[in-house]
Coordinates of C-alpha atoms in Angstrom, one line a residue:
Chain A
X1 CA -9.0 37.6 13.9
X2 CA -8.9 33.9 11.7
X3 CA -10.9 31.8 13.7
X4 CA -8.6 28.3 14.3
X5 CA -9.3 25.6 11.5
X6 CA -9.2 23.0 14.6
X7 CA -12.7 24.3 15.3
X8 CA -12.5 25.2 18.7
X9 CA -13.8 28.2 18.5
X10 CA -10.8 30.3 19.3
X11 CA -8.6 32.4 17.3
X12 CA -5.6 30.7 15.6
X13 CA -3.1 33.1 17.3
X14 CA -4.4 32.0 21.0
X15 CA -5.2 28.4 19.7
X16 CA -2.9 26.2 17.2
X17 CA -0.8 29.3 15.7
X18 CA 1.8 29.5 18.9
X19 CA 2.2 25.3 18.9
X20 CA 2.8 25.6 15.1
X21 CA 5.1 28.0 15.7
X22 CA 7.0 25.9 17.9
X23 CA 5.9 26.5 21.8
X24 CA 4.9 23.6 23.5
X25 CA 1.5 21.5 23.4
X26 CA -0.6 22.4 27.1
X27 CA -1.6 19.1 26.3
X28 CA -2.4 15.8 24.1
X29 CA -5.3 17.0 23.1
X30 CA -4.1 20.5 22.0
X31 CA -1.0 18.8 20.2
X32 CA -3.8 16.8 18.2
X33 CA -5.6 19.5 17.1
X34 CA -2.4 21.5 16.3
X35 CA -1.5 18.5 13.9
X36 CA -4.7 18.5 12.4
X37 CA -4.6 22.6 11.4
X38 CA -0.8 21.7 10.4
X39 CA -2.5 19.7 7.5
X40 CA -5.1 22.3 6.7
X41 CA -2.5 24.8 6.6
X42 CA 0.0 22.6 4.9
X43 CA 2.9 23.1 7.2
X44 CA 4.2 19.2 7.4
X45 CA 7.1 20.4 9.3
X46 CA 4.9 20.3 12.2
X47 CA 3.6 17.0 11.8
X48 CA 7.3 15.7 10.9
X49 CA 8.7 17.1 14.2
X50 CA 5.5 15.9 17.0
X51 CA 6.1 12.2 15.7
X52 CA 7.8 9.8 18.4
X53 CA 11.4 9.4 17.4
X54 CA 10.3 5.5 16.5
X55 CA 7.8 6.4 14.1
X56 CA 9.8 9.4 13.1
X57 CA 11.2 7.7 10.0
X58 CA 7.9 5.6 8.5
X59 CA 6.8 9.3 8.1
X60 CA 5.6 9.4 4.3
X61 CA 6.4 12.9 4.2
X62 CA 5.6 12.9 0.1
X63 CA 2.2 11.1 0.6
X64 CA 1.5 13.8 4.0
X65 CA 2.4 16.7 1.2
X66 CA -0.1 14.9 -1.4
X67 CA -2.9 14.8 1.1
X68 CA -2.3 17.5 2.6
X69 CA -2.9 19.0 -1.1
X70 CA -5.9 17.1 -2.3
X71 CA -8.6 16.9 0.8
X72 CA -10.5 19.8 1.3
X73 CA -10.5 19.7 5.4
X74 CA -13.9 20.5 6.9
X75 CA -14.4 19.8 10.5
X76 CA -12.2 18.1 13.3
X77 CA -14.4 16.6 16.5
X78 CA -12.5 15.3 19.0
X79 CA -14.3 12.4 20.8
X80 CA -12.8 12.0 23.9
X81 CA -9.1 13.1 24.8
X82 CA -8.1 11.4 28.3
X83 CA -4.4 12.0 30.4
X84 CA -2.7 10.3 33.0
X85 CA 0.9 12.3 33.6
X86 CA 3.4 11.6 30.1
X87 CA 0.4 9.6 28.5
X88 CA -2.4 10.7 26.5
X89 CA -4.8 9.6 24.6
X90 CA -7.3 11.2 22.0
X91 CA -10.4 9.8 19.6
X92 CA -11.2 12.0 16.9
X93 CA -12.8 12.4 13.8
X94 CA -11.6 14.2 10.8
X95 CA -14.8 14.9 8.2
X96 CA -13.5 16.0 4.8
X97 CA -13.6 15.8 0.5
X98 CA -11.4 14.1 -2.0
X99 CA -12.0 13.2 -5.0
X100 CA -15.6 14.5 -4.4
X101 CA -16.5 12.4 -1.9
X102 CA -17.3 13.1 1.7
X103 CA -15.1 10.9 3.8
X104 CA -14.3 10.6 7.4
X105 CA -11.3 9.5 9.2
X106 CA -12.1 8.2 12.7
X107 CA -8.7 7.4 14.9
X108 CA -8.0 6.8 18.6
X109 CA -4.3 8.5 18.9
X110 CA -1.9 7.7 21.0
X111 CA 0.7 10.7 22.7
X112 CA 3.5 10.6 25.1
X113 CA 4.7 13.5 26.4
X114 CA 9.0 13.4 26.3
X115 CA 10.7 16.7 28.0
X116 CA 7.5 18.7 28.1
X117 CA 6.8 18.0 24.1
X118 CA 4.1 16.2 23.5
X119 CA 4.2 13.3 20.5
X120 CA 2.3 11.1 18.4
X121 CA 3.4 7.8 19.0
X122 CA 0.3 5.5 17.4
X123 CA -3.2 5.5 16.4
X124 CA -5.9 2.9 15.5
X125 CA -7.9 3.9 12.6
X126 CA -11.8 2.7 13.3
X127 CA -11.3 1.7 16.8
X128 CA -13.3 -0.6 18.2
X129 CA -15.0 0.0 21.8
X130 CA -14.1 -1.2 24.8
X131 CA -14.5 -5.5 24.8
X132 CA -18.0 -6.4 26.4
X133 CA -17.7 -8.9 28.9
X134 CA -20.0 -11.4 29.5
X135 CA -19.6 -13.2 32.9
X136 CA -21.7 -16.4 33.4
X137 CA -22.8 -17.0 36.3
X138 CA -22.6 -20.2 38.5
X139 CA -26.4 -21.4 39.8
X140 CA -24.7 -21.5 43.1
X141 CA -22.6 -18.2 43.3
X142 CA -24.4 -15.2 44.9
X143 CA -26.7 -13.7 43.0
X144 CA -25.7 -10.4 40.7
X145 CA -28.2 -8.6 41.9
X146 CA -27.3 -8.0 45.3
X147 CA -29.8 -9.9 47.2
X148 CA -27.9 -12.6 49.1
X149 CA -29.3 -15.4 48.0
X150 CA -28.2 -18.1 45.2
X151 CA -28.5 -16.9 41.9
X152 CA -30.9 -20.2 41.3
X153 CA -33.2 -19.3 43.8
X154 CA -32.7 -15.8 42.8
X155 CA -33.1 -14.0 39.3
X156 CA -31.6 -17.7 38.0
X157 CA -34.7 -19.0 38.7
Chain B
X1 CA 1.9 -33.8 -27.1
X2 CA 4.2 -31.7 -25.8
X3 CA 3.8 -28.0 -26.0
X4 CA 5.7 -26.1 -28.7
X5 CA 6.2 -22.5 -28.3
X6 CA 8.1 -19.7 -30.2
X7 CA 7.7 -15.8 -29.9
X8 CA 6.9 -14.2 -33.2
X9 CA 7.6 -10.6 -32.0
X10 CA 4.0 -9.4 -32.4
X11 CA 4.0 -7.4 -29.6
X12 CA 1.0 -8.2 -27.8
X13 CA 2.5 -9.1 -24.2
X14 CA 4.6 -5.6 -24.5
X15 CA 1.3 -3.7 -23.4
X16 CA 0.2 -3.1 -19.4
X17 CA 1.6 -3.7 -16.2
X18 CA 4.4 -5.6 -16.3
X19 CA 5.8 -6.8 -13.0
X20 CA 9.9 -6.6 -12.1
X21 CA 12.2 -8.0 -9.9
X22 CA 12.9 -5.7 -7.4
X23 CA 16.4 -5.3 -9.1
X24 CA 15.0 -4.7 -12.3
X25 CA 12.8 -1.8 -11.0
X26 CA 15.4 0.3 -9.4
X27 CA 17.5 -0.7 -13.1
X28 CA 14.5 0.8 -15.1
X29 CA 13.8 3.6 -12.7
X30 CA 14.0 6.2 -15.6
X31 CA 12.5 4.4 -18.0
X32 CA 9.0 2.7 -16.3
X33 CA 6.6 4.6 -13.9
X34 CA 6.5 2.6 -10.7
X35 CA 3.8 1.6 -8.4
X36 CA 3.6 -1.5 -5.6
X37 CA 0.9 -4.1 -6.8
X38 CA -0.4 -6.8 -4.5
X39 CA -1.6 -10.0 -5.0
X40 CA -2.9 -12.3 -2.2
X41 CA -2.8 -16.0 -2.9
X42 CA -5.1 -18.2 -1.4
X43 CA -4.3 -21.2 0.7
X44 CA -5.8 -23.2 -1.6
X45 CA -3.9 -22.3 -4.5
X46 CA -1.3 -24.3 -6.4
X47 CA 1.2 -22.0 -5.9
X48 CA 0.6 -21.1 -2.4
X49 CA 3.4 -22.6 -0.6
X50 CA 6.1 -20.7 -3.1
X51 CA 4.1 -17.2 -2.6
X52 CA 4.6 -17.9 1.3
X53 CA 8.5 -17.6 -0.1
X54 CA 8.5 -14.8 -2.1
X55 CA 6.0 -12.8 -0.1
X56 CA 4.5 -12.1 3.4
X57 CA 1.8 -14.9 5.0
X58 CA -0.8 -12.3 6.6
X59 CA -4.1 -13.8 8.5
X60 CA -7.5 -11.8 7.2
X61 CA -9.9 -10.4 9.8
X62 CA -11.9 -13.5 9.2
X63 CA -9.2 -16.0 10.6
X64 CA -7.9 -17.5 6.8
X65 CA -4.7 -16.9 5.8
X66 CA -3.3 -16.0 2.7
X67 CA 0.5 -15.6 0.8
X68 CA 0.6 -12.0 -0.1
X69 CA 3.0 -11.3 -3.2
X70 CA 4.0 -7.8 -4.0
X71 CA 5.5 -6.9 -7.2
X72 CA 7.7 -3.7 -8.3
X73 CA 5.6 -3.1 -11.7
X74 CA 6.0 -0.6 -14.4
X75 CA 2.5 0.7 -14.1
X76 CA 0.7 1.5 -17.7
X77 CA -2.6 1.2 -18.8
X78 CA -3.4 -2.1 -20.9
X79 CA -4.1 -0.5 -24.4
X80 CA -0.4 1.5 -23.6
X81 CA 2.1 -0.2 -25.0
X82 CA 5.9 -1.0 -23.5
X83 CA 7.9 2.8 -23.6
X84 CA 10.7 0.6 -25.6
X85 CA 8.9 -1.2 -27.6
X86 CA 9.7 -0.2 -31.3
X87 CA 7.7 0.5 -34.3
X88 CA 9.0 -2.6 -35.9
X89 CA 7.4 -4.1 -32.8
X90 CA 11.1 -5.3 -31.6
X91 CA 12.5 -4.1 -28.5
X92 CA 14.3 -0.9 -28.1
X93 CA 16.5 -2.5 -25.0
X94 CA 16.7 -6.3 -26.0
X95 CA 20.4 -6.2 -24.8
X96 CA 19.5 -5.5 -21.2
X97 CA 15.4 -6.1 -20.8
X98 CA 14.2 -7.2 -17.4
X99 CA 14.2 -10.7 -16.3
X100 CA 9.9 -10.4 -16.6
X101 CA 10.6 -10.0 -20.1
X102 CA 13.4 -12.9 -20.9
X103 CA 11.7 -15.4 -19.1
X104 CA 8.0 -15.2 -21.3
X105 CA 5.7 -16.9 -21.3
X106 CA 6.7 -18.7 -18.4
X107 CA 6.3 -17.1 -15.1
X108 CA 8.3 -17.6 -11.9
X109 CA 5.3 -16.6 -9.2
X110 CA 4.4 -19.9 -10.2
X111 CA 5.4 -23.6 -9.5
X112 CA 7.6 -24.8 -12.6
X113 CA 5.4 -28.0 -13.0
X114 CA 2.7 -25.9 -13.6
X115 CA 3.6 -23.7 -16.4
X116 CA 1.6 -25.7 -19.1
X117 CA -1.6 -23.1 -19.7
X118 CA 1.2 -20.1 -19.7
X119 CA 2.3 -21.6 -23.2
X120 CA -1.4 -21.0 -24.5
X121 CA -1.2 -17.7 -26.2
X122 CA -3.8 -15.2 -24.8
X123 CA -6.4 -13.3 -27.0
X124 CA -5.2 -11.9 -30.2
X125 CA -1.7 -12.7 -29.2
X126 CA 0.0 -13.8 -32.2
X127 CA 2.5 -16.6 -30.7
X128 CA 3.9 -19.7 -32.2
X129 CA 2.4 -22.7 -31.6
X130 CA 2.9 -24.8 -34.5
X131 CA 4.6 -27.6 -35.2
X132 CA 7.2 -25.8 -36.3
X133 CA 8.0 -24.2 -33.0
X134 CA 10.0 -26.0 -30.7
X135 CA 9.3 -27.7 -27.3
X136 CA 9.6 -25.7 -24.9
X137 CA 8.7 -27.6 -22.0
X138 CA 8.8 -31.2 -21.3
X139 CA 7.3 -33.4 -18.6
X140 CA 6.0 -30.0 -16.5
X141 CA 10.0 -28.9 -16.6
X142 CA 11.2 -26.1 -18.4
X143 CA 14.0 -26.9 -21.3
X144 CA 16.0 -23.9 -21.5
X145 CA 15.8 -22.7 -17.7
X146 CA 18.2 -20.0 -17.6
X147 CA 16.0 -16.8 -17.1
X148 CA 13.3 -18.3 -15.0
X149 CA 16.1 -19.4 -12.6
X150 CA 17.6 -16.0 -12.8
X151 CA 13.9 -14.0 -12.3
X152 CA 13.0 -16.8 -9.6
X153 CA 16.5 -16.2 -7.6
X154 CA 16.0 -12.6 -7.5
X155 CA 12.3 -13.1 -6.3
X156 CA 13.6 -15.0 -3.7
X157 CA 16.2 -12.9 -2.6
X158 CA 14.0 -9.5 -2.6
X159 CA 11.6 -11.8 -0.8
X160 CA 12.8 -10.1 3.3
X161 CA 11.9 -6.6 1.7
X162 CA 8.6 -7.6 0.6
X163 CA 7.9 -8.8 3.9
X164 CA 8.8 -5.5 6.0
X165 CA 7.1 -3.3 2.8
X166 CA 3.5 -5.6 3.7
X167 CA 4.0 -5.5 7.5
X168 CA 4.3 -1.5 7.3
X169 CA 1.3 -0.7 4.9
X170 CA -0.4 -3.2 6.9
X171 CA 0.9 -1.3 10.5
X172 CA -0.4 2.7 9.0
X173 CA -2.5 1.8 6.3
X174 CA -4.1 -1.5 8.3
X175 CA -7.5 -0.9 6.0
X176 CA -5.5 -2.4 3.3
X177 CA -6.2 -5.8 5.5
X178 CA -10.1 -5.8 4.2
X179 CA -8.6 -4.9 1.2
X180 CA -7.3 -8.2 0.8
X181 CA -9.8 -9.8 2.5
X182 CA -12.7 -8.6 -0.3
X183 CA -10.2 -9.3 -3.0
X184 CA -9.4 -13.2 -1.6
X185 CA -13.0 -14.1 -1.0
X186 CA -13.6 -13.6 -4.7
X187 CA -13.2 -16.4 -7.1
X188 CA -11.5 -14.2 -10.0
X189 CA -9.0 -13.0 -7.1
X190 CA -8.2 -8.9 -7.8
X191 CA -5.0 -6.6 -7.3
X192 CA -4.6 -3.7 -4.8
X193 CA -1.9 -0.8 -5.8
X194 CA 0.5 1.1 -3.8
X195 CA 2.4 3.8 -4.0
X196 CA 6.5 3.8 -4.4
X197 CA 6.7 6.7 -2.0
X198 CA 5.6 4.3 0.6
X199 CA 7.9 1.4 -0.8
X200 CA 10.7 4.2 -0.7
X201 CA 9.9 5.3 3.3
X202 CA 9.0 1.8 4.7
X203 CA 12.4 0.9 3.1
X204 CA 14.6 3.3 3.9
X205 CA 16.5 3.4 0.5
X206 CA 19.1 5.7 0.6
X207 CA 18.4 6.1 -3.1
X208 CA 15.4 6.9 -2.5
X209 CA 15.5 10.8 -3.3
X210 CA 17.4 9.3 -6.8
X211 CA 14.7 7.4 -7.8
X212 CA 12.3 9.7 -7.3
X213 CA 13.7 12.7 -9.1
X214 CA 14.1 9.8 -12.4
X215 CA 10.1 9.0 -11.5
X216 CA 8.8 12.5 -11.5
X217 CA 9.7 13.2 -15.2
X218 CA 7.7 10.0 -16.3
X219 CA 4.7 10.3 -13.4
X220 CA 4.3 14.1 -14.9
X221 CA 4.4 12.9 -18.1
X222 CA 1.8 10.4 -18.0
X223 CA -0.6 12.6 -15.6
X224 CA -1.0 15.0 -19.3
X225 CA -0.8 12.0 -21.6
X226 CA -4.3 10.4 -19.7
X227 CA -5.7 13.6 -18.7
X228 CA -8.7 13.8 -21.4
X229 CA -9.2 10.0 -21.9
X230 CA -12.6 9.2 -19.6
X231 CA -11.7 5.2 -19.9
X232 CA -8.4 6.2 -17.7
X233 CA -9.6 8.3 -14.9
X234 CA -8.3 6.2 -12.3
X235 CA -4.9 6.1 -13.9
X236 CA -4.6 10.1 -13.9
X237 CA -5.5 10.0 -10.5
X238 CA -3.1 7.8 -9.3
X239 CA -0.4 9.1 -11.6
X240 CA -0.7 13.1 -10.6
X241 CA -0.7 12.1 -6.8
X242 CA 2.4 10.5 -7.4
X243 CA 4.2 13.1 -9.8
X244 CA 3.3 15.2 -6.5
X245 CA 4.8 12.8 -4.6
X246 CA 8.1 11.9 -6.4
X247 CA 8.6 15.8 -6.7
X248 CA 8.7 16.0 -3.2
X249 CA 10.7 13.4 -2.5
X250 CA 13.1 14.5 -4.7
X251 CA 13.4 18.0 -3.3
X252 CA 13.8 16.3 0.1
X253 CA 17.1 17.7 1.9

């Protein structure tokens, strides 16, 4: 039994190995990782086929070989994969050596899921977080803290 | 005293990158290894407004914006001299040399009033300056115009390309945006290089596979040629990642 590069701690025949071989992706987060082993294994056919038709053609299949050939991949951590019905979402971070260096590739990927396939449709390399919001508030408006009175008689004073 | 200038064939400006129209590039495909270099041009510069028309006007993380001009350029180190470039020191292709050539020293990137310093020849080079050379230019305009009008109207009219080429790298490779940010917050400005894989995909040349099989030959090439030389590490880098990648996009179905 190979354990599955993707590092989830299953075997590659009950983990990436069916999605590589073309069955469907249970889910975003499961088409991620496949994509990621589909490097390590250098199989771009994979990665080719799970793009979103409109990204389909900037694929730099010749730079995805090259990569592909020179990192040495070491560990994949996914950060947080999220669904809501045909739309997924996944952060991860991809820790691995080229050129001697130890680097790391941190992406928030985007998937859509089209007849039952799931696809890589974006990603934002180094996402931020989430905005922080800072509300002022009035002297006059409740205060924040739940007490009833004005916030200038409240915490505002 | 108006600058006198005549080229004495010494061979010195036949060395290192030299940047092509996009025409001349896909012309010299077999002949020059290729690679994308970028240049961003500040919105101070002289010759600002023109790079906004012969490149892509990008705004940098912090708010300025700057012209971004990238040329096609036959990639060589600067001590390697020009693949035609004869032992006499002539040129091999005189008859049909790209326009970057013709047009020396003047240079088209620029504004044609401000061509002056271009007519200063450069360290060691071995140019003509004399009194017995003849004016070349004349009240900031260029006498014999010909080829910077030809090199300038093919800058102009690859200009669209360059555009979509800076908006892709900048869309999947959008770390290249720092890139330029670093590079125009320094007073000695800087280059960034790209590969023509990327060119060839965010293009969609159909002669793409072409181009790349007349690449691979010349990436390969100069891969062994810089493999042992320690000042030129960089360039065997950058030239076996792209003999990888040119063979594979030539083998493409």
């Amino acid at each position: 039994m190979t354990s599955c590069p993707c590092c989830s701690d299953r075997s590659f025949d009950e983990c990436c190995g069916p999605i590589l071989a073309g069955a469907p992706a249970p889910s975003a987060e499961a088409l991620m990782r496949s994509r990621y082993t589909a490097f390590v294994r250098h199989d771009l056919d994979h990665v080719e086929r799970t793009h979103a038709p409109e990204i389909r053609e900037d694929f730099n299949r010749a730079e995805a070989e090259r990569v592909a050939d020179e990192c040495d991949w070491q560990r994949l951590e996914v950060l947080r994969a999220t669904e809501d019905g045909d739309a997924g979402m996944v952060e991860f971070l991809i820790h691995f050596r080229r050129d001697g260096l130890d680097m790391r590739h941190h992406e928030r990927g985007v998937f859509r899921r089209e007849d039952g396939n799931w696809l890589y449709v974006s990603g934002e390399v180094n996402p931020k977080g989430e905005p922080r919001r800072v509300v002022k508030v009035g002297r006059n408006e409740p205060c924040p803290c739940g007490s009833g009175k004005k916030y200038k008689t409240c915490c505002g004073a | 005293m108006e600058p006198r200038f005549s080229c004495t064939a010494c061979g010195k400006c036949c060395h290192g990158w030299l940047p092509l129209t996009l025409k001349d590039a896909v012309a010299h495909a077999g002949r020059f290894p290729l690679a994308m270099v970028w240049t961003p041009v500040r919105s101070n510069a002289k010759s600002y407004d023109l790079a906004t028309r012969l490149g892509q006007t990008v705004r940098l993380p912090n708010r300025k914006t700057v012209a971004v001009l990238v040329q096609p350029t036959a990639y060589l180190p600067p001590s390697y001299p020009c693949p035609e470039l004869r032992a006499d020191n002539l040129c091999g292709i005189h008859a049909d040399k790209p326009s970057r050539c013709r047009t020396m020293p003047f240079y088209p990137y620029r504004d044609e009033k401000d061509q002056a310093d271009l007519l200063i020849p450069r360290k060691g080079w071995q140019c003509d300056v004399s009194a017995a050379a003849p004016v070349v230019y004349s009240n900031h305009a260029i006498l014999d115009r010909a080829d910077f009008d030809r090199e300038r109207g093919e800058l102009l009219e690859q200009a669209p390309v360059m555009r979509t080429y800076v908006d892709y790298i900048l869309k999947y490779m959008p770390w290249t945006l720092n890139d330029l940010a670093k590079m125009a917050a320094k007073p000695t400005g800087g280059n960034l290089v790209t590969s023509l894989s990327s060119f060839l995909t965010a293009t969609r040349r159909p002669d793409a596979k072409a181009l790349a099989a007349a690449q691979a030959p010349l990436m390969h090439a100069l891969a062994e040629r810089t493999r042992n030389d320690p000042a030129l590490v960089d360039y065997h880098r950058s030239y076996s990642g792209w003999a990888k990648e040119m063979d594979s996009l030539a083998r493409r179905p």
